[in-house]
Coordinates of C-alpha atoms in Angstrom, one line a residue:
X1 CA -1.0 -89.0 21.8
X2 CA -0.6 -87.7 25.3
X3 CA 2.6 -86.0 24.5
X4 CA 1.0 -84.1 21.6
X5 CA -1.8 -83.0 23.8
X6 CA 0.4 -81.6 26.6
X7 CA 2.1 -78.5 24.6
X8 CA -1.6 -77.7 23.2
X9 CA -2.9 -77.4 26.7
X10 CA 0.1 -75.2 27.9
X11 CA -0.5 -72.8 25.1
X12 CA -4.3 -72.5 26.0
X13 CA -3.3 -71.6 29.5
X14 CA -1.5 -68.4 28.5
X15 CA -3.0 -65.1 29.4
X16 CA -4.1 -63.1 26.2
X17 CA -2.0 -60.1 25.2
X18 CA -3.5 -56.7 26.2
X19 CA -2.7 -53.7 24.3
X20 CA -1.7 -50.7 26.1
X21 CA -1.7 -52.5 29.5
X22 CA 0.9 -50.1 30.7
X23 CA -1.6 -47.1 30.6
X24 CA -3.2 -47.0 34.0
X25 CA -5.3 -44.4 35.5
X26 CA -3.4 -41.6 37.4
X27 CA -5.0 -40.4 40.5
X28 CA -3.7 -36.8 40.0
X29 CA -5.2 -36.8 36.3
X30 CA -8.9 -36.3 35.5
X31 CA -11.0 -34.8 32.9
X32 CA -11.6 -31.6 34.7
X33 CA -7.9 -30.5 34.3
X34 CA -7.0 -28.1 31.5
X35 CA -3.5 -29.4 30.4
X36 CA -3.0 -26.1 28.3
X37 CA -3.1 -23.7 31.2
X38 CA 0.2 -22.6 32.5
X39 CA 0.2 -22.7 36.3
X40 CA 1.6 -19.4 38.1
X41 CA 5.2 -20.2 39.6
X42 CA 5.4 -18.8 43.1
X43 CA 8.3 -18.5 45.5
X44 CA 6.9 -21.5 47.5
X45 CA 7.7 -23.7 44.4
X46 CA 11.3 -23.0 44.8
X47 CA 12.3 -21.7 48.2
X48 CA 16.0 -22.5 48.0
X49 CA 16.4 -20.2 44.8
X50 CA 18.9 -20.8 41.9
X51 CA 22.6 -22.0 42.4
X52 CA 24.2 -20.8 39.4
X53 CA 24.1 -17.3 37.9
X54 CA 22.8 -16.7 34.3
X55 CA 23.1 -13.6 32.4
X56 CA 22.0 -12.1 29.0
X57 CA 23.4 -9.0 27.1
X58 CA 21.6 -7.3 24.1
X59 CA 23.0 -4.4 22.1
X60 CA 20.6 -1.4 21.2
X61 CA 20.9 1.2 18.4
X62 CA 22.1 4.6 19.2
X63 CA 19.0 6.5 18.5
X64 CA 17.2 4.4 21.5
X65 CA 19.8 5.5 24.1
X66 CA 17.8 8.7 25.0
X67 CA 14.5 6.9 25.5
X68 CA 16.2 3.9 27.3
X69 CA 17.7 6.3 29.9
X70 CA 14.3 7.8 30.6
X71 CA 12.4 4.4 31.2
X72 CA 15.4 2.5 32.8
X73 CA 14.1 3.1 36.4
X74 CA 10.8 1.7 35.7
X75 CA 12.4 -1.3 34.0
X76 CA 14.5 -1.8 37.0
X77 CA 11.7 -1.8 39.4
X78 CA 9.9 -4.2 37.4
X79 CA 12.7 -6.8 37.1
X80 CA 13.6 -6.2 40.9
X81 CA 10.3 -7.7 41.9
X82 CA 11.2 -10.9 40.1
X83 CA 14.6 -11.1 41.7
X84 CA 16.4 -10.1 38.4
X85 CA 19.2 -7.5 38.2
X86 CA 19.8 -5.2 35.2
X87 CA 22.3 -2.8 33.8
X88 CA 22.5 -0.3 31.0
X89 CA 25.9 0.2 29.7
X90 CA 26.0 3.5 27.9
X91 CA 29.7 3.2 26.7
X92 CA 29.3 -0.3 25.0
X93 CA 25.6 0.4 24.0
X94 CA 24.3 -2.8 25.6
X95 CA 21.7 -3.9 28.3
X96 CA 22.4 -6.7 30.6
X97 CA 20.0 -8.8 32.8
X98 CA 21.3 -11.4 35.3
X99 CA 19.9 -13.7 38.0
X100 CA 20.5 -13.0 41.8
X101 CA 20.1 -14.8 45.0
X102 CA 16.6 -13.7 45.2
X103 CA 15.6 -15.2 41.9
X104 CA 13.1 -18.1 42.5
X105 CA 11.8 -18.7 39.0
X106 CA 14.3 -20.2 36.6
X107 CA 12.5 -19.3 33.4
X108 CA 12.1 -15.6 34.3
X109 CA 15.6 -14.9 33.0
X110 CA 14.4 -15.8 29.5
X111 CA 11.5 -13.5 29.9
X112 CA 13.9 -10.7 30.9
X113 CA 16.0 -11.5 27.8
X114 CA 12.9 -11.1 25.7
X115 CA 12.2 -7.7 27.3
X116 CA 15.5 -6.4 26.3
X117 CA 15.1 -7.6 22.6
X118 CA 11.7 -5.7 22.5
X119 CA 13.2 -2.5 24.0
X120 CA 16.0 -2.6 21.5
X121 CA 13.5 -3.0 18.6
X122 CA 11.6 0.4 19.6
X123 CA 8.7 -1.4 21.4
X124 CA 7.4 1.0 24.1
X125 CA 8.4 0.1 27.7
X126 CA 4.9 0.1 29.0
X127 CA 4.1 -2.4 26.3
X128 CA 7.3 -4.5 26.5
X129 CA 6.9 -5.1 30.3
X130 CA 3.8 -7.1 29.5
X131 CA 6.2 -9.9 28.3
X132 CA 7.1 -10.8 31.9
X133 CA 3.6 -12.3 32.4
X134 CA 3.4 -16.2 32.1
X135 CA 0.7 -16.1 29.2
X136 CA 2.5 -13.6 27.0
X137 CA 5.2 -14.7 24.5
X138 CA 7.1 -12.6 21.9
X139 CA 8.7 -13.1 18.5
X140 CA 11.0 -10.9 16.5
X141 CA 10.6 -11.8 12.9
X142 CA 13.4 -10.8 10.6
X143 CA 12.2 -9.6 7.2
X144 CA 15.3 -7.9 5.8
X145 CA 17.0 -10.9 4.1
X146 CA 13.9 -12.4 2.3
X147 CA 14.0 -10.1 -0.7
X148 CA 17.1 -8.3 -2.1
X149 CA 15.5 -5.5 -4.1
X150 CA 15.3 -2.5 -1.7
X151 CA 12.4 -0.8 -3.6
X152 CA 10.2 -4.0 -3.6
X153 CA 11.0 -4.6 0.1
X154 CA 9.8 -1.0 1.1
X155 CA 6.6 -1.4 -1.0
X156 CA 5.7 -4.8 0.6
X157 CA 6.6 -3.6 4.1
X158 CA 4.3 -0.6 3.5
X159 CA 1.7 -3.1 2.1
X160 CA 1.9 -4.8 5.5
X161 CA 1.0 -1.7 7.3
X162 CA -1.9 -0.6 5.0
X163 CA -3.6 2.7 4.5
X164 CA -3.3 4.6 7.9
X165 CA -2.2 1.4 9.5
X166 CA -5.5 -0.4 8.8
X167 CA -4.2 -3.8 7.8
X168 CA -1.8 -3.8 10.7
X169 CA -4.8 -3.2 13.0
X170 CA -7.1 -5.8 11.5
X171 CA -4.1 -8.3 12.0
X172 CA -3.8 -7.3 15.6
X173 CA -7.6 -7.7 16.2
X174 CA -7.8 -11.1 14.6
X175 CA -4.8 -12.6 16.4
X176 CA -4.9 -10.8 19.7
X177 CA -1.3 -9.8 19.3
X178 CA 0.7 -6.5 19.6
X179 CA 2.6 -6.0 16.3
X180 CA 5.2 -3.4 15.6
X181 CA 7.0 -3.0 12.3
X182 CA 10.4 -1.4 12.6
X183 CA 13.2 -1.3 10.1
X184 CA 14.1 -4.8 9.0
X185 CA 12.2 -6.6 11.8
X186 CA 8.7 -7.2 12.9
X187 CA 8.0 -7.5 16.8
X188 CA 4.9 -9.6 17.9
X189 CA 3.6 -10.0 21.3
X190 CA 0.8 -12.5 22.3
X191 CA -0.1 -16.2 22.6
X192 CA 1.7 -19.0 20.9
X193 CA -1.0 -19.5 18.4
X194 CA -1.5 -15.7 17.6
X195 CA 2.4 -15.3 17.1
X196 CA 2.4 -18.3 14.7
X197 CA -0.2 -16.8 12.5
X198 CA 1.5 -13.2 12.7
X199 CA 4.8 -14.8 11.6
X200 CA 3.1 -16.7 8.5
X201 CA 1.2 -13.6 7.4
X202 CA 4.4 -11.3 7.6
X203 CA 6.6 -13.7 5.8
X204 CA 4.0 -14.2 3.1
X205 CA 3.7 -10.6 2.6
X206 CA 7.2 -10.0 2.0
X207 CA 7.1 -13.0 -0.4
X208 CA 4.5 -11.0 -2.6
X209 CA 1.3 -12.6 -1.0
X210 CA -1.3 -9.8 -0.1
X211 CA -2.1 -10.0 3.7
X212 CA -5.7 -9.4 2.9
X213 CA -5.9 -13.0 1.8
X214 CA -4.9 -14.2 5.3
X215 CA -7.1 -11.7 7.0
X216 CA -10.0 -13.1 5.0
X217 CA -9.2 -16.6 6.2
X218 CA -8.6 -15.6 9.7
X219 CA -12.1 -14.0 9.8
X220 CA -13.9 -16.9 8.4
X221 CA -12.2 -19.2 11.0
X222 CA -13.1 -16.8 13.8
X223 CA -16.8 -17.1 12.8
X224 CA -16.7 -21.0 12.4
X225 CA -15.1 -21.3 15.9
X226 CA -18.2 -19.9 17.5
X227 CA -20.4 -22.7 16.2
X228 CA -20.1 -25.7 18.5
X229 CA -21.4 -28.2 15.9
X230 CA -18.4 -27.5 13.6
X231 CA -15.8 -28.0 16.3
X232 CA -14.8 -31.5 15.2
X233 CA -15.4 -30.9 11.5
X234 CA -12.8 -30.0 8.8
X235 CA -12.9 -26.4 7.7
X236 CA -11.3 -26.8 4.4
X237 CA -14.8 -26.6 2.6
X238 CA -15.4 -23.2 4.1
X239 CA -12.0 -21.5 3.5
X240 CA -11.5 -19.5 0.4
X241 CA -9.1 -20.9 -2.2
X242 CA -7.0 -18.2 -3.9
X243 CA -5.2 -19.1 -7.4
X244 CA -2.0 -17.7 -8.3
X245 CA -2.1 -15.5 -11.4
X246 CA 0.9 -15.1 -13.6
X247 CA 1.0 -11.3 -14.3
X248 CA 3.0 -10.3 -17.3
X249 CA 6.2 -8.5 -16.3
X250 CA 7.8 -5.8 -18.4
X251 CA 10.6 -7.3 -20.3
X252 CA 14.1 -5.6 -19.4
X253 CA 15.5 -3.3 -21.8
X254 CA 18.8 -4.9 -23.2
X255 CA 21.2 -2.1 -24.3
X256 CA 23.7 -3.4 -26.9
X257 CA 27.2 -2.5 -26.1
X258 CA 29.0 -1.3 -29.2
X259 CA 31.8 -3.6 -30.4
X260 CA 35.2 -2.8 -29.1
X261 CA 37.7 -1.4 -31.4
X262 CA 41.3 -0.5 -30.5
X263 CA 41.2 2.5 -32.8
X264 CA 40.0 6.0 -31.6
X265 CA 37.1 7.5 -33.0
X266 CA 37.4 10.0 -36.1
X267 CA 38.3 13.4 -35.2
X268 CA 35.4 15.9 -35.4
X269 CA 35.7 18.8 -37.8
X270 CA 36.5 22.2 -36.4
X271 CA 34.7 25.4 -36.8
X272 CA 37.3 26.6 -39.4
X273 CA 36.9 23.4 -41.4
X274 CA 33.0 23.9 -41.5
X275 CA 33.5 27.5 -42.6
X276 CA 35.8 26.2 -45.4
X277 CA 33.3 23.6 -46.6
X278 CA 30.5 26.1 -46.9
X279 CA 32.8 28.9 -48.2
X280 CA 32.0 31.4 -45.5
X281 CA 35.7 31.5 -44.6
X282 CA 36.5 33.5 -47.7
X283 CA 33.7 36.1 -47.3
X284 CA 34.3 39.7 -46.0
X285 CA 32.5 41.0 -42.9
X286 CA 30.0 42.9 -44.8
X287 CA 29.2 39.9 -46.6
X288 CA 28.9 37.9 -43.5
X289 CA 26.5 40.6 -42.0
X290 CA 24.3 40.6 -45.1
X291 CA 24.1 36.8 -45.2
X292 CA 23.0 36.8 -41.3
X293 CA 20.5 39.6 -42.0
X294 CA 18.9 37.6 -44.9
X295 CA 18.7 34.5 -42.7
X296 CA 16.8 36.5 -39.9
X297 CA 14.3 37.9 -42.6
X298 CA 13.7 34.5 -43.8
X299 CA 12.9 33.2 -40.3
X300 CA 10.7 36.2 -39.7
X301 CA 8.7 35.7 -42.8
X302 CA 8.2 32.0 -42.0
X303 CA 6.9 33.0 -38.5
X304 CA 4.5 35.6 -40.0
X305 CA 3.3 33.1 -42.4
X306 CA 2.6 30.6 -39.6
X307 CA 0.7 33.0 -37.5
X308 CA -1.6 33.9 -40.4
X309 CA -2.4 30.3 -40.8
X310 CA -3.1 30.0 -37.1
X311 CA -5.4 32.8 -37.3
X312 CA -7.3 31.5 -40.4
X313 CA -8.1 28.2 -38.7
X314 CA -10.8 30.1 -36.6
X315 CA -12.7 30.9 -39.9
X316 CA -12.7 27.3 -41.2
X317 CA -16.3 26.2 -41.0
X318 CA -17.0 23.1 -39.3
X319 CA -18.1 20.0 -41.1
X320 CA -21.8 19.4 -41.3
X321 CA -23.6 16.5 -40.1
X322 CA -24.6 13.9 -42.8
X323 CA -28.3 13.5 -43.5
X324 CA -30.0 10.2 -42.2
X325 CA -30.6 7.6 -45.0
X326 CA -34.4 7.7 -44.5
X327 CA -34.7 11.5 -45.1
X328 CA -35.4 13.1 -48.4
X329 CA -32.3 14.5 -49.9
X330 CA -32.0 18.1 -50.1
X331 CA -30.5 19.9 -53.1
X332 CA -28.4 22.9 -52.9
X333 CA -30.9 25.0 -54.6
X334 CA -33.7 24.2 -52.4
X335 CA -31.4 24.7 -49.4
X336 CA -30.5 28.1 -50.5
X337 CA -33.9 29.2 -51.0
X338 CA -35.4 27.9 -47.8
X339 CA -32.4 29.6 -45.9
X340 CA -33.1 32.9 -47.6
X341 CA -36.6 32.9 -46.9
X342 CA -36.1 32.1 -43.1
X343 CA -33.5 34.9 -42.9
X344 CA -36.0 37.5 -44.4
X345 CA -38.6 36.4 -41.9
X346 CA -36.4 36.8 -39.0
X347 CA -35.1 40.3 -40.2
X348 CA -38.7 41.5 -40.7
X349 CA -39.9 40.4 -37.2
X350 CA -36.7 41.7 -35.6
X351 CA -37.1 45.1 -37.3
X352 CA -40.7 45.4 -36.2
X353 CA -39.8 44.6 -32.6
X354 CA -36.8 47.2 -32.8
X355 CA -39.1 49.8 -34.0
X356 CA -41.8 49.3 -31.3
X357 CA -39.0 49.1 -28.6
X358 CA -37.1 52.3 -29.9
X359 CA -40.4 54.5 -29.6
X360 CA -42.2 53.0 -26.7
X361 CA -39.3 52.5 -24.3
X362 CA -38.8 56.2 -23.7
X363 CA -42.6 57.3 -23.4
X364 CA -44.8 57.6 -20.4
X365 CA -48.1 55.6 -20.2
X366 CA -50.2 58.7 -20.9
X367 CA -48.4 59.4 -24.1
X368 CA -48.6 55.9 -25.3
X369 CA -52.2 56.0 -24.6
X370 CA -52.6 59.2 -26.6
X371 CA -50.6 57.8 -29.6
X372 CA -53.0 54.7 -29.7
X373 CA -56.1 57.0 -29.8
X374 CA -54.5 58.9 -32.7
X375 CA -53.8 55.7 -34.7
X376 CA -57.4 54.7 -34.3
X377 CA -58.8 58.0 -35.6
X378 CA -56.6 57.8 -38.5
X379 CA -57.9 54.2 -39.3
X380 CA -61.5 55.4 -39.1
X381 CA -60.8 58.3 -41.4
X382 CA -59.3 55.8 -44.0
X383 CA -62.3 53.6 -43.6
X384 CA -64.6 56.5 -44.4

């Protein structure tokens, strides 16, 4: 019994296993530190400088040569403050940056390379120099190889810009990035998160997804981020869900090719052959002229007849409206009598007004008064 109890006591004396015992508190780490902030790198952090030399060269298009020659002194001054040397080669059409003995930041050469990329993609120098800051990143998105059809590519690239650049401006405000569309590339400058959003919107736009859908989603996320109660919740229930619609496309017109035959096509009849068939070849010149004059007269007669028909169209009466079902049917005789009576009444009233106007229009008021008095005397005599 004693031999069985000894291993059981030995196992009980072992210390219990602790999960994550290697994780110990670090004296230089506490909750007040923001791990996402990028600390500024100064000359005191690397007083000895860099041992090896690094260089990058970027080609630029020919139409940018004039602008680069104008702004190159400003670019040289900005890079000289960071200990970076630069060179503009007009013969080869390239820009080169390299480290020097005064360079103390090892990552600044990567920033200088991005500066050259932005300058080559038509970004203004004043905006491109902001890439040298630690909190600004850049991304050159290639959109030329996503779609093959040139017409569709141009339309979707214009869709990314929007009317008067409104869509691109909305994208810049929502992502806090600078976006420039140039040729087959889109240049973006901003934070890592903003550049990631811009790349997704740009690539989806070229793949036939309208950017307004992403802009609407970004606007909703921006409003949700202001509420601290929703910081730890899932936002999927607030975001819109867009369904794809299958739009019917026009079927391509298939042109059937004629069957191949090794024999040549039949020879077309010549002018003489046609005259022989119609008998015109055996006619004299006077007979040909007479036939030609007869044809002209026939054509002229047809044109005159067509003009007369066109003139008579104006005298065709319009179709009368059908009477309603509840009204009393009117016969042709009643309709004719009523119309005749109304016409006579109108003529009589119009004749009276015409006679009064014809005499009174040219008389002075005194003569009109005198005529009235004479008419009254005549009426009195008739009564007597």
